[in-house]
Structures are given as C-alpha cells and as structure tokens.
mmCIF file of C-alpha atoms and ligand atoms in Angstrom:
data_model
loop_
_atom_site.group_PDB
_atom_site.id
_atom_site.type_symbol
_atom_site.label_atom_id
_atom_site.label_comp_id
_atom_site.label_asym_id
_atom_site.label_seq_id
_atom_site.Cartn_x
_atom_site.Cartn_y
_atom_site.Cartn_z
ATOM 1 C CA MET L 802 111.506 98.220 75.472
ATOM 2 C CA ALA L 803 110.564 96.734 79.020
ATOM 3 C CA ASN L 804 109.580 99.522 81.070
ATOM 4 C CA LEU L 805 106.033 99.957 80.029
ATOM 5 C CA LEU L 806 104.344 102.435 82.710
ATOM 6 C CA THR L 807 101.271 103.303 84.505
ATOM 7 C CA ILE L 808 99.948 105.750 86.469
ATOM 8 C CA VAL L 809 96.734 105.389 87.710
ATOM 9 C CA THR L 810 94.805 107.890 88.993
ATOM 10 C CA PRO L 811 91.308 106.875 90.786
ATOM 11 C CA CYS L 812 88.610 110.278 90.308
ATOM 12 C CA PHE L 813 85.297 110.769 92.065
ATOM 13 C CA ASN L 814 83.506 113.205 91.589
ATOM 14 C CA GLU L 815 86.270 115.325 89.650
ATOM 15 C CA GLU L 816 84.779 117.596 87.260
ATOM 16 C CA ASP L 817 86.801 120.233 88.521
ATOM 17 C CA VAL L 818 90.065 119.461 88.786
ATOM 18 C CA LEU L 819 90.121 116.663 85.836
ATOM 19 C CA PRO L 820 91.056 119.251 83.071
ATOM 20 C CA GLU L 821 94.212 120.571 84.894
ATOM 21 C CA THR L 822 94.889 116.844 86.429
ATOM 22 C CA ILE L 823 95.463 115.781 82.524
ATOM 23 C CA GLN L 824 97.251 118.486 81.080
ATOM 24 C CA GLU L 825 99.450 118.373 83.889
ATOM 25 C CA LEU L 826 99.878 114.069 83.348
ATOM 26 C CA GLY L 827 100.425 114.653 79.992
ATOM 27 C CA ARG L 828 103.317 116.752 80.014
ATOM 28 C CA ILE L 829 104.740 114.258 82.449
ATOM 29 C CA ILE L 830 104.074 111.259 80.038
ATOM 30 C CA ASN L 831 105.001 113.011 77.423
ATOM 31 C CA ASP L 832 108.690 114.278 78.613
ATOM 32 C CA LEU L 833 109.401 110.341 80.115
ATOM 33 C CA ILE L 834 108.212 108.822 76.369
ATOM 34 C CA LYS L 835 110.522 111.125 74.735
ATOM 35 C CA GLU L 836 113.794 110.982 77.074
ATOM 36 C CA GLN L 837 113.363 107.306 76.387
ATOM 37 C CA LEU L 838 113.074 106.177 80.470
ATOM 38 C CA VAL L 839 110.215 104.907 79.684
ATOM 39 C CA ASP L 840 107.974 102.924 76.636
ATOM 40 C CA PRO L 841 106.786 104.535 74.628
ATOM 41 C CA ASP L 842 103.338 102.572 75.401
ATOM 42 C CA SER L 843 102.665 104.161 78.255
ATOM 43 C CA LYS L 844 100.177 105.091 79.885
ATOM 44 C CA VAL L 845 97.928 106.539 82.295
ATOM 45 C CA LEU L 846 94.157 105.033 83.757
ATOM 46 C CA PHE L 847 91.968 106.821 84.908
ATOM 47 C CA VAL L 848 89.597 104.585 87.669
ATOM 48 C CA ASP L 849 85.861 106.283 87.942
ATOM 49 C CA ASP L 850 85.055 105.345 91.328
ATOM 50 C CA GLY L 851 81.093 106.020 90.566
ATOM 51 C CA SER L 852 81.001 109.645 89.759
ATOM 52 C CA GLN L 853 77.739 110.697 89.764
ATOM 53 C CA ASP L 854 79.135 114.466 87.614
ATOM 54 C CA ASN L 855 80.805 114.115 84.191
ATOM 55 C CA THR L 856 84.072 112.940 85.411
ATOM 56 C CA TRP L 857 83.343 109.816 82.611
ATOM 57 C CA GLN L 858 82.533 111.307 80.114
ATOM 58 C CA MET L 859 85.133 113.781 79.997
ATOM 59 C CA ILE L 860 88.135 110.488 80.479
ATOM 60 C CA LYS L 861 86.152 109.315 78.091
ATOM 61 C CA GLU L 862 86.600 112.312 75.514
ATOM 62 C CA TYR L 863 90.998 112.375 76.607
ATOM 63 C CA THR L 864 90.792 107.988 76.214
ATOM 64 C CA GLU L 865 89.606 109.459 71.874
ATOM 65 C CA GLU L 866 91.735 113.000 71.915
ATOM 66 C CA PHE L 867 95.565 111.098 73.286
ATOM 67 C CA PRO L 868 96.306 108.130 73.205
ATOM 68 C CA TRP L 869 98.352 107.926 76.262
ATOM 69 C CA ALA L 870 94.632 108.116 77.778
ATOM 70 C CA THR L 871 92.356 105.444 79.405
ATOM 71 C CA GLY L 872 90.031 105.010 82.151
ATOM 72 C CA ILE L 873 88.236 102.085 83.258
ATOM 73 C CA LYS L 874 84.159 102.762 85.357
ATOM 74 C CA PHE L 875 83.279 101.492 88.322
ATOM 75 C CA ASN L 876 80.111 100.922 88.720
ATOM 76 C CA ARG L 877 78.770 102.560 91.819
ATOM 77 C CA ASN L 878 81.203 104.227 94.457
ATOM 78 C CA TYR L 879 83.728 101.514 95.745
ATOM 79 C CA GLY L 880 85.969 104.172 97.396
ATOM 80 C CA HIS L 881 89.614 105.717 97.161
ATOM 81 C CA GLN L 882 91.305 101.980 98.260
ATOM 82 C CA ASN L 883 89.454 99.973 95.787
ATOM 83 C CA ALA L 884 89.884 101.914 93.264
ATOM 84 C CA LEU L 885 93.456 102.231 93.417
ATOM 85 C CA ILE L 886 93.509 97.945 93.376
ATOM 86 C CA ALA L 887 91.172 97.850 90.312
ATOM 87 C CA GLY L 888 93.317 100.387 88.512
ATOM 88 C CA MET L 889 96.508 98.402 89.912
ATOM 89 C CA GLN L 890 95.228 95.179 88.475
ATOM 90 C CA THR L 891 94.340 96.002 85.323
ATOM 91 C CA ALA L 892 96.769 98.087 84.583
ATOM 92 C CA VAL L 893 99.161 95.080 86.111
ATOM 93 C CA LYS L 894 98.882 92.268 83.546
ATOM 94 C CA PHE L 895 100.965 95.103 80.519
ATOM 95 C CA SER L 896 102.872 97.416 82.816
ATOM 96 C CA ASP L 897 106.644 96.885 84.438
ATOM 97 C CA LEU L 898 106.358 100.210 86.772
ATOM 98 C CA ILE L 899 102.473 101.324 87.461
ATOM 99 C CA ILE L 900 102.778 104.578 90.274
ATOM 100 C CA THR L 901 99.104 106.035 91.467
ATOM 101 C CA ILE L 902 98.607 109.326 92.538
ATOM 102 C CA ASP L 903 95.449 110.952 93.241
ATOM 103 C CA ALA L 904 93.478 113.368 91.112
ATOM 104 C CA ASP L 905 93.859 116.597 92.465
ATOM 105 C CA LEU L 906 96.932 117.474 92.031
ATOM 106 C CA GLN L 907 97.824 117.837 95.550
ATOM 107 C CA ASP L 908 101.284 115.845 94.844
ATOM 108 C CA ASP L 909 103.644 117.147 93.260
ATOM 109 C CA VAL L 910 103.707 115.235 89.498
ATOM 110 C CA ASN L 911 107.326 116.772 89.308
ATOM 111 C CA ALA L 912 108.159 113.487 91.592
ATOM 112 C CA ILE L 913 106.807 110.794 89.101
ATOM 113 C CA PRO L 914 110.151 110.965 86.899
ATOM 114 C CA LYS L 915 111.935 111.306 89.490
ATOM 115 C CA MET L 916 110.642 107.746 91.102
ATOM 116 C CA VAL L 917 111.289 106.197 88.131
ATOM 117 C CA ARG L 918 115.010 107.022 87.788
ATOM 118 C CA LYS L 919 115.075 105.529 90.672
ATOM 119 C CA PHE L 920 112.464 102.124 89.572
ATOM 120 C CA LEU L 921 115.622 102.181 86.438
ATOM 121 C CA ALA L 922 118.141 101.589 88.545
ATOM 122 C CA GLY L 923 116.795 99.337 90.397
ATOM 123 C CA THR L 924 114.532 99.746 93.157
ATOM 124 C CA ASP L 925 110.673 98.459 93.579
ATOM 125 C CA ILE L 926 109.414 100.645 95.731
ATOM 126 C CA VAL L 927 109.535 104.957 95.651
ATOM 127 C CA TYR L 928 107.353 105.977 98.751
ATOM 128 C CA GLY L 929 105.747 109.528 97.868
ATOM 129 C CA VAL L 930 106.207 111.672 101.253
ATOM 130 C CA ARG L 931 105.078 114.405 101.280
ATOM 131 C CA SER L 932 107.695 116.863 103.215
ATOM 132 C CA LYS L 933 105.851 120.493 104.513
ATOM 133 C CA ARG L 934 101.748 120.080 104.937
ATOM 134 C CA GLU L 935 101.598 123.561 105.128
ATOM 135 C CA THR L 936 98.538 123.768 102.839
ATOM 136 C CA ASP L 937 96.483 121.359 103.956
ATOM 137 C CA THR L 938 93.830 122.556 107.492
ATOM 138 C CA VAL L 939 95.476 122.853 110.884
ATOM 139 C CA PHE L 940 92.483 119.944 111.881
ATOM 140 C CA LYS L 941 94.249 117.601 108.732
ATOM 141 C CA ARG L 942 98.148 117.848 109.995
ATOM 142 C CA ASN L 943 96.949 117.271 113.617
ATOM 143 C CA THR L 944 94.645 114.335 113.121
ATOM 144 C CA ALA L 945 96.779 112.897 110.388
ATOM 145 C CA LEU L 946 99.777 113.139 112.471
ATOM 146 C CA LEU L 947 98.246 111.548 115.666
ATOM 147 C CA PHE L 948 97.151 108.715 113.572
ATOM 148 C CA TYR L 949 100.182 107.778 112.052
ATOM 149 C CA ARG L 950 101.767 108.323 116.350
ATOM 150 C CA LEU L 951 98.823 105.980 116.947
ATOM 151 C CA MET L 952 100.055 103.178 114.341
ATOM 152 C CA GLY L 953 103.358 103.190 115.665
ATOM 153 C CA LYS L 954 102.756 102.474 119.116
ATOM 154 C CA LEU L 955 99.884 100.101 117.984
ATOM 155 C CA GLY L 956 102.693 98.149 116.154
ATOM 156 C CA VAL L 957 102.240 99.421 112.357
ATOM 157 C CA LYS L 958 104.654 100.320 110.231
ATOM 158 C CA LEU L 959 103.905 102.679 108.127
ATOM 159 C CA VAL L 960 105.770 105.651 105.566
ATOM 160 C CA PRO L 961 105.275 108.962 107.948
ATOM 161 C CA ASN L 962 103.356 111.374 105.360
ATOM 162 C CA GLY L 963 103.322 108.425 103.059
ATOM 163 C CA ALA L 964 99.883 109.112 100.839
ATOM 164 C CA ASP L 965 99.266 106.717 98.674
ATOM 165 C CA TYR L 966 101.306 107.827 96.059
ATOM 166 C CA ARG L 967 104.307 105.530 94.982
ATOM 167 C CA LEU L 968 105.755 103.620 92.235
ATOM 168 C CA MET L 969 105.582 99.920 91.844
ATOM 169 C CA SER L 970 107.556 97.124 89.944
ATOM 170 C CA LYS L 971 105.101 94.883 88.242
ATOM 171 C CA ARG L 972 106.126 92.383 90.813
ATOM 172 C CA ALA L 973 105.636 94.458 94.078
ATOM 173 C CA VAL L 974 102.646 94.964 92.399
ATOM 174 C CA GLU L 975 102.028 91.842 92.322
ATOM 175 C CA LYS L 976 102.453 90.597 95.575
ATOM 176 C CA LEU L 977 100.131 93.021 97.113
ATOM 177 C CA LEU L 978 97.884 92.232 94.348
ATOM 178 C CA GLU L 979 97.976 88.580 96.560
ATOM 179 C CA PHE L 980 96.701 89.521 99.524
ATOM 180 C CA LYS L 981 93.288 89.356 99.225
ATOM 181 C CA GLU L 982 91.928 90.877 102.576
ATOM 182 C CA GLU L 983 88.038 92.340 102.363
ATOM 183 C CA ASN L 984 89.653 94.688 104.748
ATOM 184 C CA ILE L 985 92.662 95.998 102.335
ATOM 185 C CA PHE L 986 94.794 99.293 103.850
ATOM 186 C CA LEU L 987 96.891 100.138 101.352
ATOM 187 C CA ARG L 988 99.693 102.226 103.247
ATOM 188 C CA GLY L 989 100.325 99.066 105.763
ATOM 189 C CA ILE L 990 100.532 96.220 102.939
ATOM 190 C CA VAL L 991 103.169 98.308 101.182
ATOM 191 C CA PRO L 992 105.979 97.846 103.576
ATOM 192 C CA LEU L 993 105.234 93.990 104.075
ATOM 193 C CA VAL L 994 105.288 93.478 100.676
ATOM 194 C CA GLY L 995 109.598 93.817 100.858
ATOM 195 C CA TYR L 996 111.189 94.369 97.887
ATOM 196 C CA LYS L 997 113.865 97.170 97.604
ATOM 197 C CA SER L 998 112.528 100.507 98.542
ATOM 198 C CA GLU L 999 113.588 104.023 98.444
ATOM 199 C CA LYS L 1000 111.644 108.002 98.775
ATOM 200 C CA VAL L 1001 110.840 110.134 96.527
ATOM 201 C CA PHE L 1002 110.369 113.897 99.094
ATOM 202 C CA TYR L 1003 107.614 116.496 97.214
ATOM 203 C CA GLU L 1004 105.618 119.918 98.964
ATOM 204 C CA ARG L 1005 102.330 118.789 98.958
ATOM 205 C CA LYS L 1006 100.307 120.862 97.092
ATOM 206 C CA GLU L 1007 96.656 122.531 98.352
ATOM 207 C CA ARG L 1008 93.793 120.833 96.408
ATOM 208 C CA PHE L 1009 93.834 122.253 92.608
ATOM 209 C CA ALA L 1010 89.981 122.775 92.854
ATOM 210 C CA GLY L 1011 87.013 121.282 94.243
ATOM 211 C CA THR L 1012 86.192 119.550 97.808
ATOM 212 C CA THR L 1013 87.565 116.847 99.475
ATOM 213 C CA LYS L 1014 86.540 113.325 98.892
ATOM 214 C CA TYR L 1015 87.761 112.782 102.659
ATOM 215 C CA PRO L 1016 85.143 114.744 104.832
ATOM 216 C CA LEU L 1017 85.651 114.169 108.377
ATOM 217 C CA LYS L 1018 83.238 110.665 108.887
ATOM 218 C CA LYS L 1019 85.718 109.192 106.430
ATOM 219 C CA MET L 1020 88.339 109.701 107.251
ATOM 220 C CA ILE L 1021 87.082 108.049 110.491
ATOM 221 C CA GLN L 1022 86.522 105.105 109.045
ATOM 222 C CA PHE L 1023 90.079 105.482 107.310
ATOM 223 C CA ALA L 1024 91.485 105.203 110.769
ATOM 224 C CA ILE L 1025 89.416 102.491 112.073
ATOM 225 C CA ASP L 1026 90.775 100.675 109.494
ATOM 226 C CA GLY L 1027 93.204 101.059 109.607
ATOM 227 C CA ILE L 1028 94.395 99.981 113.220
ATOM 228 C CA THR L 1029 91.916 97.298 113.314
ATOM 229 C CA SER L 1030 92.597 95.353 110.100
ATOM 230 C CA PHE L 1031 96.910 95.524 111.554
ATOM 231 C CA SER L 1032 96.612 94.763 114.614
ATOM 232 C CA ILE L 1033 95.280 93.542 118.454
ATOM 233 C CA ALA L 1034 96.668 96.105 120.453
ATOM 234 C CA PRO L 1035 93.315 97.125 121.326
ATOM 235 C CA ILE L 1036 92.276 93.335 122.885
ATOM 236 C CA HIS L 1037 95.494 93.829 124.658
ATOM 237 C CA LEU L 1038 94.382 97.210 125.572
ATOM 238 C CA ILE L 1039 91.143 96.166 126.857
ATOM 239 C CA PHE L 1040 92.280 93.684 128.543
ATOM 240 C CA GLY L 1041 94.370 95.838 130.568
ATOM 241 C CA LEU L 1042 91.160 97.990 131.547
ATOM 242 C CA GLY L 1043 89.041 94.837 132.202
ATOM 243 C CA VAL L 1044 91.496 93.423 134.934
ATOM 244 C CA PHE L 1045 92.583 96.705 136.636
ATOM 245 C CA ILE L 1046 88.235 97.223 136.648
ATOM 246 C CA VAL L 1047 88.373 94.340 138.480
ATOM 247 C CA LEU L 1048 90.741 94.442 141.140
ATOM 248 C CA MET L 1049 88.939 98.469 141.711
ATOM 249 C CA GLY L 1050 85.869 95.766 142.550
ATOM 250 C CA LEU L 1051 87.363 93.827 144.586
ATOM 251 C CA GLY L 1052 88.444 97.272 146.879
ATOM 252 C CA MET L 1053 85.186 98.735 146.413
ATOM 253 C CA MET L 1054 83.467 95.312 148.109
ATOM 254 C CA ILE L 1055 85.767 95.062 150.853
ATOM 255 C CA TYR L 1056 85.082 99.001 151.151
ATOM 256 C CA THR L 1057 81.291 97.922 150.843
ATOM 257 C CA ILE L 1058 81.616 95.243 153.182
ATOM 258 C CA ILE L 1059 83.383 97.647 156.039
ATOM 259 C CA GLN L 1060 81.172 99.984 155.928
ATOM 260 C CA GLY L 1061 78.471 98.045 156.028
ATOM 261 C CA ILE L 1062 79.275 96.407 159.512
ATOM 262 C CA LEU L 1063 79.880 99.855 159.961
ATOM 263 C CA GLY L 1064 76.453 100.304 159.728
ATOM 264 C CA ASN L 1065 76.977 103.531 156.949
ATOM 265 C CA VAL L 1066 74.287 101.134 154.822
ATOM 266 C CA VAL L 1067 73.056 103.871 152.508
ATOM 267 C CA ALA L 1068 76.885 105.163 151.845
ATOM 268 C CA GLY L 1069 77.246 102.139 150.087
ATOM 269 C CA TRP L 1070 74.850 103.068 147.714
ATOM 270 C CA SER L 1071 77.107 106.057 146.323
ATOM 271 C CA SER L 1072 80.005 103.254 145.323
ATOM 272 C CA LEU L 1073 77.952 101.228 144.057
ATOM 273 C CA MET L 1074 76.227 103.522 141.592
ATOM 274 C CA ILE L 1075 79.288 103.856 140.699
ATOM 275 C CA SER L 1076 80.748 101.037 139.830
ATOM 276 C CA MET L 1077 78.084 99.743 137.953
ATOM 277 C CA TRP L 1078 78.079 102.556 135.655
ATOM 278 C CA LEU L 1079 81.754 102.364 135.539
ATOM 279 C CA LEU L 1080 81.268 98.218 134.553
ATOM 280 C CA GLY L 1081 78.560 98.827 132.494
ATOM 281 C CA GLY L 1082 80.933 100.768 130.183
ATOM 282 C CA VAL L 1083 83.761 99.313 130.088
ATOM 283 C CA GLN L 1084 81.598 96.617 129.083
ATOM 284 C CA LEU L 1085 79.814 98.513 125.953
ATOM 285 C CA ILE L 1086 83.605 99.410 125.488
ATOM 286 C CA SER L 1087 84.244 95.984 124.805
ATOM 287 C CA LEU L 1088 81.905 94.859 123.150
ATOM 288 C CA SER L 1089 81.703 97.238 120.414
ATOM 289 C CA VAL L 1090 85.945 96.480 120.104
ATOM 290 C CA LEU L 1091 85.061 92.461 119.841
ATOM 291 C CA GLY L 1092 82.431 93.969 117.339
ATOM 292 C CA GLU L 1093 84.480 95.614 115.156
ATOM 293 C CA TYR L 1094 86.639 92.024 114.950
ATOM 294 C CA ILE L 1095 83.879 90.392 114.522
ATOM 295 C CA GLY L 1096 82.776 92.903 111.796
ATOM 296 C CA LYS L 1097 86.626 92.452 109.969
ATOM 297 C CA ILE L 1098 86.239 88.503 110.185
ATOM 298 C CA PHE L 1099 82.423 89.065 108.796
ATOM 299 C CA ASP L 1100 83.424 90.630 105.947
ATOM 300 C CA GLU L 1101 87.147 87.966 105.265
ATOM 301 C CA VAL L 1102 84.641 85.377 105.276
ATOM 302 C CA LYS L 1103 82.125 86.923 102.627
ATOM 303 C CA HIS L 1104 84.543 87.215 100.010
ATOM 304 C CA ARG L 1105 82.768 89.248 98.839
ATOM 305 C CA PRO L 1106 84.540 91.500 95.365
ATOM 306 C CA ARG L 1107 86.245 94.422 95.847
ATOM 307 C CA TYR L 1108 85.098 96.441 92.847
ATOM 308 C CA THR L 1109 82.741 95.938 89.480
ATOM 309 C CA ILE L 1110 84.463 96.867 86.597
ATOM 310 C CA GLU L 1111 81.667 98.744 84.643
ATOM 311 C CA LYS L 1112 83.636 99.510 81.205
ATOM 312 C CA ASP L 1113 87.732 98.978 80.219
ATOM 313 C CA GLU L 1114 89.344 101.535 78.191
ATOM 314 C CA TYR L 1115 92.572 99.804 78.827
ATOM 315 C CA THR L 1116 92.535 96.964 77.648
ATOM 316 C CA ASN L 1117 90.647 97.587 74.468
ATOM 317 C CA LYS L 1118 93.867 99.595 73.823
ATOM 318 C CA PHE L 1119 96.095 97.001 74.703
ATOM 319 C CA GLY L 1120 94.144 93.719 73.549
HETATM 320 N N1 LIG A 1348 88.526 109.797 95.758
HETATM 321 C C1 LIG A 1348 87.910 108.090 95.254
HETATM 322 N N2 LIG A 1348 87.299 107.753 95.690
HETATM 323 C C2 LIG A 1348 86.104 107.891 97.175
HETATM 324 C C3 LIG A 1348 86.653 108.863 97.853
HETATM 325 C C4 LIG A 1348 87.806 109.573 97.140
HETATM 326 O O1 LIG A 1348 88.842 107.338 94.498
HETATM 327 O O2 LIG A 1348 85.326 107.304 97.717
HETATM 328 C C5 LIG A 1348 89.908 109.387 95.058
HETATM 329 C C6 LIG A 1348 89.635 110.882 94.802
HETATM 330 O O3 LIG A 1348 89.077 111.494 93.609
HETATM 331 C C7 LIG A 1348 90.932 111.824 94.776
HETATM 332 C C8 LIG A 1348 91.401 110.944 95.997
HETATM 333 O O4 LIG A 1348 90.750 109.852 96.333
HETATM 334 O O5 LIG A 1348 92.383 111.443 93.347
HETATM 335 C C9 LIG A 1348 91.849 111.388 97.232
HETATM 336 O O6 LIG A 1348 90.737 111.720 98.073
HETATM 337 P P1 LIG A 1348 91.154 113.366 98.208
HETATM 338 O O7 LIG A 1348 91.941 114.563 97.795
HETATM 339 O O8 LIG A 1348 89.480 113.996 98.557
HETATM 340 O O9 LIG A 1348 91.496 113.237 100.040
HETATM 341 P P2 LIG A 1348 92.235 114.665 101.113
HETATM 342 O O10 LIG A 1348 93.375 114.547 100.252
HETATM 343 O O11 LIG A 1348 91.048 115.723 101.460
HETATM 344 O O12 LIG A 1348 92.414 113.295 101.572
HETATM 345 MG MG1 LIG A 1349 93.666 115.401 98.542
#
C-alpha cells in the first residue's frame, strides 16, 4: 500500500494533555489501519519543541509501548511553526500523506478519517476549518477575527478559521518545504503551494488540559510575522500618510506666514508644536515599519538553521 500516514503533533510543555492525546490519536490511527485506509506502518510523530516538563520522557515511553508512536526532540524551544516544519521534514521521506494537529485536542480528531478519505479520492491538501469557536474566549475569537480581516485587506489569502490542522500529500509537503524563508507562516504559504484542495469542517473544542502556549505576546508576534512576511501594504500606507502630512505641513506653512504678516507671531507657536509632534510621530512609525522589513531581510540573509533535532526516534523506526 502506498499511503503511509504520519500525524505530526507539536508539543511544548504538554505533559497534562499527552495521556489523552495518545489515546485519541491511537484510536484514530488504529481504526484507519484496520479499515485499510492507510498503511499499517503509519505513525504519530510527536515533536517535542524543547519542553521543560516531562513531555519527552512521556513521548519516549509511548514510543516503546506503541509501534505507531514516535517522536523527535528539539534541543530548545523553536516555536510552533518550526516544530511543524521539522515534523514534516522528518516524516516526508517515509510518508505519502501527512496530517498536522495540535497536541491539545482542540481540533476534533474525528475529522482525520474524513481528511484521509478526501486524500484517497485524489485531493492533495485538505484544510481543517473551524465551524464554531464558541469555546475560545471572547478575546481570542475577536482578535482572531480581526487578524483574518486585516490579513484579507492586506491581500494575504488565508483560509478563514483555518488552524494548523490539515492534511497534505507527499508532493504538497515537498513543495512546501521548498519555501526557504526564515519567517515561515504556514497558514499563508500552504495556499501558495497550489494543488487541489478541499475543506473539512469541525467544531473547535476547549483545550483539554494545561494552558495556552500562545500568550498575547506570542499572538502579537505571530500576527506581525504574518503581515510583514506577506505584504508590503504597510509601506504603501506609510507613504500615503507621509504625503498627507506633507500637504498638511504646506498648509501650516502658509497659515504661519499669514499669521506672521498679521503680526500674531506668538499664535504660531502652537501650530509649530503640533506639526513638530505630528512629524516626529510619523517619522517614528515609518522608521519602525522599515525596521520591521529590514529585520526580516536580516533574518533571511543569515540563513540560520530553523531548528536542531537532538533525538530522532522516527527515522530510527524506519531505518
Ligand atoms: N507549541 C509549540 N511550541 C511553542 C508553542 C506551542 O510546539 O512554542 C504547540 C503546543 O504544544 C500546541 C500547539 O503548538 O500543540 C498550539 O499551541 P496552543 O494550543 O497553546 O495554542 P492555542 O490553541 O491557544 O492558539
Ligand atoms: Mg490550542
């Protein structure tokens, strides 16, 4: 059979959820094997993103206990997106299809068989799409909505309510891995890979246990990365703002000259102060936007490795 499935699951300090995760994913993968939808050598690959708790010890135990469980371990925390990439990069050599899913079971595992069926019917990419987010906090829901709107306005194609929960065929993953940019934003890149795609809808559940590993600070960074690695719209915006401010300045100049001729020199002081502050502010914003892009270029030209794998049980299992 040429349909070996690997389910890639990034884990960062997930000792609280793993016992449930291993059970659920085990049930799914065993069912798929039993129904002969996937190869009997199919695997669940846990990527330990430099956890500080017992996550790796637990993964190690699962590896010994279940033939289908395996893991790789980073030497430190490289972030969710890098964990996903490392998992795919490691798995793609042996797999015909790869599904990525978060460890916390917020994304319904029962969508996996549906995804696999769509793959077997000839689809290369199957997106998991949340039909409801009622269990997310109001704050998370609204910030997420704002983010998708903003990205849309900036011309970045995203699957709305798409998580990093999706199936990709071998050739789609291989294409994806050819995108060499350092600041990878998978949700934005996957649609660029092309190939036939479909969606599977599911309800997003509450985090089974533990706390979110995406606090506000990481969420903001994620949004900034998403915007600046895909769009130069902010630069256009700053340019428009600059033109507007210059026109204002010209108006202010004429106004000041007239006031000067009329002898109300002291009155000009306030407008001078206002324009000074305004311009100062605009310059600072512009500089920070430019800095953001220069920072990106800086990252790209360094070509640093995205991650370092310290232990690799997956490749061991195959070879
Ligand atoms: N994660 C990771 N590295 C990180 C942060 C998160 O591998 O630095 C993993 C985490 O273990 C989980 C997934 O990424 O499997 C999504 O994180 P989380 O559920 O905390 O995010 P949320 O669902 O709150 O957006
Ligand atoms: Mg989560």
